[in-house]
Amino acid sequence: IGRIHRERGNQHLAEMAFADVLSKEPNNPSALAEMGLLQLAMQRPDSARELLGRAIAADQQRLGSAASSGPDGLHVDAASPLKVYNAMGVLADLQSDFAQASRYYNLARQIDPRSALVANSMAYSLYLAGKWPEAEQQYRLGLSYDSRYQPLWRNYGLLLARMERYEEALSSFEQVEKRPEASNDVGYICLIEGKLDMAEQFFRSAIEQSPSHYDIAWENLSRVEQIRRIRQNDLGQQAPVAEVVAVVPPAKLQVMP
């Protein structure tokens, strides 16, 4: 029942269903895994870490392995819960512990060597660590496993835009959305990097390509003008200085695995 609620986006009802199972079976591996993943999706990392750790302990007990406080010394097989080990990597990434994240992702990869989910997570971790060429290799590898996995295309598009390979970024975003939305997403990345002229170009392109009024692109174009005015007021006649600008991203632009 909890899984059905989660798939329908009813996180509160899903949480209640999993909590009911755990109240009767505190060490139920499936319920621990599902509740832990749900807590991560609800941005409750501490609760997620505790529940997923218990799910891993249950898996290690199944395998006859000793308990471990970290990824070193853990063992997995094809029946181990891939999403649990992957999620522990995500939690490590949230703490910028990229070395530990890599160890968890390698465990997940042992469970399924051709998992697009794990490839996406590993690539995003490398991106966060500033290892962009290695991240690109992982994204390409993941797409060779499953070219229909949309988070790979989105995150790959993000990386390409950050690398200023804008046409390739557009092509990547276009695998999962139409050209106007892809142009807007590339423009947004330029905007948060302070590249206002380039951002304006992509926002105007998005507006021109859209068959109807494109509110988000117009709003982002308005932000460009607002930022320019602020810079001119602050700096007088001096040349604008590029800086990261915090704005709300388009909801479809996914940057987490």
Short mmCIF file of C-alpha atoms in Angstrom, two decimals:
data_model
loop_
_atom_site.label_atom_id
_atom_site.label_comp_id
_atom_site.label_asym_id
_atom_site.label_seq_id
_atom_site.Cartn_x
_atom_site.Cartn_y
_atom_site.Cartn_z
CA ILE A 1 0.00 0.00 0.00
CA GLY A 2 2.82 2.36 0.90
CA ARG A 3 4.44 1.89 -2.50
CA ILE A 4 1.17 2.70 -4.28
CA HIS A 5 0.79 5.93 -2.29
CA ARG A 6 4.42 6.85 -2.98
CA GLU A 7 4.08 6.26 -6.72
CA ARG A 8 0.98 8.47 -6.72
CA GLY A 9 2.87 11.23 -4.94
CA ASN A 10 1.02 10.84 -1.64
CA GLN A 11 4.10 10.95 0.56
CA HIS A 12 2.24 11.45 3.84
CA LEU A 13 -0.03 8.44 3.24
CA ALA A 14 2.96 6.36 2.13
CA GLU A 15 4.81 7.31 5.31
CA MET A 16 1.85 6.27 7.42
CA ALA A 17 1.61 2.91 5.63
CA PHE A 18 5.31 2.11 6.04
CA ALA A 19 5.23 3.25 9.67
CA ASP A 20 2.35 0.86 10.32
CA VAL A 21 4.37 -2.06 8.94
CA LEU A 22 7.43 -1.10 11.00
CA SER A 23 5.36 -0.80 14.17
CA LYS A 24 4.52 -4.49 13.78
CA GLU A 25 7.81 -5.63 12.22
CA PRO A 26 10.58 -3.17 13.23
CA ASN A 27 13.22 -5.04 11.22
CA ASN A 28 11.20 -5.65 8.07
CA PRO A 29 13.87 -5.13 5.36
CA SER A 30 11.48 -3.96 2.64
CA ALA A 31 9.68 -1.50 4.92
CA LEU A 32 12.99 -0.13 6.23
CA ALA A 33 14.22 0.37 2.69
CA GLU A 34 11.01 1.97 1.45
CA MET A 35 10.68 4.25 4.49
CA GLY A 36 14.34 5.26 4.22
CA LEU A 37 14.01 6.11 0.53
CA LEU A 38 10.84 8.07 1.27
CA GLN A 39 12.59 10.06 4.01
CA LEU A 40 15.37 10.91 1.56
CA ALA A 41 12.82 12.09 -1.00
CA MET A 42 11.21 14.22 1.74
CA GLN A 43 14.60 15.80 2.47
CA ARG A 44 15.01 14.26 5.92
CA PRO A 45 18.59 12.98 5.63
CA ASP A 46 19.13 12.02 9.26
CA SER A 47 16.01 9.87 9.40
CA ALA A 48 16.83 8.40 5.98
CA ARG A 49 20.38 7.52 7.08
CA GLU A 50 19.14 5.72 10.20
CA LEU A 51 16.49 3.69 8.35
CA LEU A 52 18.68 2.84 5.37
CA GLY A 53 21.48 1.84 7.74
CA ARG A 54 19.11 -0.61 9.39
CA ALA A 55 18.09 -1.94 5.97
CA ILE A 56 21.75 -2.53 5.14
CA ALA A 57 22.29 -4.25 8.49
CA ALA A 58 19.40 -6.59 7.66
CA ASP A 59 20.95 -7.31 4.27
CA GLN A 60 24.34 -8.01 5.83
CA GLN A 61 22.68 -10.35 8.33
CA ARG A 62 21.06 -12.20 5.42
CA LEU A 63 24.50 -12.58 3.86
CA GLY A 64 26.07 -13.69 7.13
CA SER A 65 28.39 -10.66 7.23
CA ALA A 66 29.39 -8.67 10.28
CA ALA A 67 27.78 -5.28 10.86
CA SER A 68 29.72 -2.24 9.64
CA SER A 69 29.36 1.49 10.33
CA GLY A 70 30.45 2.38 6.79
CA PRO A 71 30.75 0.91 3.29
CA ASP A 72 34.10 -0.76 3.93
CA GLY A 73 33.65 -4.42 4.80
CA LEU A 74 30.13 -4.64 3.38
CA HIS A 75 29.16 -7.42 0.99
CA VAL A 76 26.37 -7.58 -1.55
CA ASP A 77 24.85 -10.00 -4.02
CA ALA A 78 22.21 -9.84 -6.74
CA ALA A 79 19.43 -9.94 -4.10
CA SER A 80 20.74 -6.93 -2.16
CA PRO A 81 18.58 -3.76 -2.30
CA LEU A 82 20.32 -1.67 -4.96
CA LYS A 83 18.36 1.52 -4.24
CA VAL A 84 19.34 1.39 -0.57
CA TYR A 85 23.09 1.28 -1.25
CA ASN A 86 22.68 3.91 -3.96
CA ALA A 87 20.74 6.15 -1.56
CA MET A 88 23.50 5.89 1.03
CA GLY A 89 25.83 7.23 -1.64
CA VAL A 90 23.46 10.14 -2.22
CA LEU A 91 23.47 10.89 1.52
CA ALA A 92 27.27 10.90 1.51
CA ASP A 93 27.22 13.31 -1.44
CA LEU A 94 24.95 15.63 0.55
CA GLN A 95 27.77 15.85 3.11
CA SER A 96 30.37 16.34 0.35
CA ASP A 97 31.97 13.03 1.36
CA PHE A 98 32.59 11.99 -2.23
CA ALA A 99 35.01 9.19 -1.36
CA GLN A 100 32.43 7.43 0.82
CA ALA A 101 29.73 8.07 -1.78
CA SER A 102 31.90 6.35 -4.39
CA ARG A 103 32.28 3.29 -2.18
CA TYR A 104 28.52 2.97 -1.76
CA TYR A 105 27.95 3.44 -5.50
CA ASN A 106 30.52 0.74 -6.25
CA LEU A 107 28.61 -1.62 -3.97
CA ALA A 108 25.39 -0.77 -5.83
CA ARG A 109 27.16 -1.36 -9.13
CA GLN A 110 28.16 -4.83 -7.93
CA ILE A 111 24.46 -5.58 -7.46
CA ASP A 112 23.62 -4.47 -11.01
CA PRO A 113 26.62 -3.54 -13.17
CA ARG A 114 24.39 -2.00 -15.85
CA SER A 115 22.14 0.13 -13.66
CA ALA A 116 21.33 3.52 -15.22
CA LEU A 117 20.30 4.76 -11.76
CA VAL A 118 23.72 4.00 -10.30
CA ALA A 119 25.56 5.42 -13.32
CA ASN A 120 23.56 8.64 -12.95
CA SER A 121 24.35 8.85 -9.24
CA MET A 122 28.05 8.21 -9.77
CA ALA A 123 28.20 10.80 -12.55
CA TYR A 124 26.45 13.44 -10.47
CA SER A 125 28.78 12.73 -7.56
CA LEU A 126 31.77 13.28 -9.84
CA TYR A 127 30.15 16.49 -11.10
CA LEU A 128 29.75 17.74 -7.52
CA ALA A 129 33.38 16.85 -6.82
CA GLY A 130 34.47 18.99 -9.78
CA LYS A 131 35.59 16.01 -11.84
CA TRP A 132 33.65 16.97 -14.94
CA PRO A 133 35.42 14.86 -17.60
CA GLU A 134 34.96 11.75 -15.44
CA ALA A 135 31.32 12.71 -14.87
CA GLU A 136 30.75 12.96 -18.61
CA GLN A 137 32.19 9.47 -19.09
CA GLN A 138 29.77 8.10 -16.50
CA TYR A 139 26.77 9.83 -18.09
CA ARG A 140 27.68 8.39 -21.47
CA LEU A 141 28.11 4.97 -19.89
CA GLY A 142 24.72 5.21 -18.21
CA LEU A 143 23.04 6.22 -21.46
CA SER A 144 24.59 3.19 -23.14
CA TYR A 145 22.78 1.08 -20.50
CA ASP A 146 19.40 2.81 -20.86
CA SER A 147 18.91 5.76 -23.19
CA ARG A 148 15.32 6.15 -21.96
CA TYR A 149 16.32 7.03 -18.39
CA GLN A 150 15.35 10.70 -18.24
CA PRO A 151 17.38 11.82 -15.17
CA LEU A 152 20.55 10.89 -17.08
CA TRP A 153 19.67 13.20 -19.96
CA ARG A 154 18.74 16.05 -17.60
CA ASN A 155 21.87 15.82 -15.51
CA TYR A 156 24.04 15.35 -18.57
CA GLY A 157 22.48 18.48 -20.04
CA LEU A 158 23.29 20.36 -16.85
CA LEU A 159 26.92 19.27 -17.04
CA LEU A 160 27.24 20.19 -20.72
CA ALA A 161 25.78 23.63 -20.07
CA ARG A 162 28.21 24.19 -17.19
CA MET A 163 31.00 23.21 -19.60
CA GLU A 164 29.67 25.88 -22.02
CA ARG A 165 28.83 23.25 -24.63
CA TYR A 166 25.43 24.79 -25.16
CA GLU A 167 24.31 23.12 -28.38
CA GLU A 168 25.09 19.70 -26.91
CA ALA A 169 23.25 20.69 -23.73
CA LEU A 170 20.20 21.64 -25.78
CA SER A 171 20.31 18.29 -27.55
CA SER A 172 20.51 16.49 -24.22
CA PHE A 173 17.55 18.37 -22.73
CA GLU A 174 15.57 17.81 -25.93
CA GLN A 175 15.64 14.08 -25.26
CA VAL A 176 13.13 14.69 -22.45
CA GLU A 177 11.41 17.99 -23.33
CA LYS A 178 10.60 20.27 -26.23
CA ARG A 179 13.00 22.84 -27.70
CA PRO A 180 11.52 25.91 -25.90
CA GLU A 181 11.84 24.21 -22.49
CA ALA A 182 15.37 23.05 -23.35
CA SER A 183 16.37 26.60 -24.30
CA ASN A 184 14.91 27.93 -21.07
CA ASP A 185 16.79 25.37 -19.00
CA VAL A 186 20.12 26.20 -20.64
CA GLY A 187 19.35 29.89 -20.12
CA TYR A 188 18.65 29.26 -16.45
CA ILE A 189 22.06 27.64 -15.99
CA CYS A 190 23.70 30.63 -17.68
CA LEU A 191 21.71 32.91 -15.39
CA ILE A 192 22.85 31.29 -12.14
CA GLU A 193 26.42 31.54 -13.42
CA GLY A 194 25.98 35.26 -14.01
CA LYS A 195 26.30 34.99 -17.81
CA LEU A 196 23.51 37.43 -18.49
CA ASP A 197 24.00 38.00 -22.22
CA MET A 198 24.03 34.28 -22.91
CA ALA A 199 21.06 33.72 -20.59
CA GLU A 200 19.07 36.42 -22.39
CA GLN A 201 19.82 34.81 -25.73
CA PHE A 202 18.43 31.44 -24.63
CA PHE A 203 15.38 32.92 -22.88
CA ARG A 204 14.48 34.94 -26.00
CA SER A 205 14.99 31.82 -28.11
CA ALA A 206 12.65 29.90 -25.80
CA ILE A 207 10.00 32.62 -26.12
CA GLU A 208 10.30 32.75 -29.91
CA GLN A 209 10.12 28.97 -30.27
CA SER A 210 7.15 28.50 -27.96
CA PRO A 211 3.78 28.22 -29.76
CA SER A 212 2.06 29.95 -26.82
CA HIS A 213 2.93 32.44 -24.11
CA TYR A 214 5.85 31.01 -22.11
CA ASP A 215 5.51 32.45 -18.61
CA ILE A 216 8.65 30.92 -17.12
CA ALA A 217 10.91 32.16 -19.90
CA TRP A 218 9.39 35.66 -19.68
CA GLU A 219 9.92 35.65 -15.90
CA ASN A 220 13.53 34.58 -16.33
CA LEU A 221 14.09 37.24 -18.98
CA SER A 222 12.68 39.78 -16.52
CA ARG A 223 15.19 38.53 -13.92
CA VAL A 224 18.02 39.20 -16.34
CA GLU A 225 16.90 42.82 -16.70
CA GLN A 226 16.46 43.21 -12.93
CA ILE A 227 19.96 41.90 -12.26
CA ARG A 228 21.42 44.23 -14.87
CA ARG A 229 19.75 47.22 -13.20
CA ILE A 230 21.02 46.15 -9.78
CA ARG A 231 24.55 45.82 -11.12
CA GLN A 232 24.42 49.22 -12.76
CA ASN A 233 23.15 50.84 -9.55
CA ASP A 234 25.89 49.13 -7.52
CA LEU A 235 28.76 49.63 -9.91
CA GLY A 236 27.90 52.86 -11.69
CA GLN A 237 29.61 52.90 -15.04
CA GLN A 238 31.91 49.96 -14.26
CA ALA A 239 31.63 46.76 -16.21
CA PRO A 240 29.24 44.23 -14.62
CA VAL A 241 30.85 41.53 -12.51
CA ALA A 242 29.67 37.95 -13.05
CA GLU A 243 28.39 36.21 -9.95
CA VAL A 244 26.04 33.39 -9.09
CA VAL A 245 22.46 34.62 -8.76
CA ALA A 246 20.04 32.67 -6.62
CA VAL A 247 16.68 32.20 -8.31
CA VAL A 248 14.09 29.46 -8.24
CA PRO A 249 14.86 26.93 -11.00
CA PRO A 250 12.30 25.51 -13.39
CA ALA A 251 10.60 22.61 -11.65
CA LYS A 252 11.51 20.20 -14.46
CA LEU A 253 15.22 20.83 -14.19
CA GLN A 254 16.38 17.90 -12.10
CA VAL A 255 19.91 17.96 -10.78
CA MET A 256 19.71 15.31 -8.15
CA PRO A 257 19.94 11.60 -8.92
#
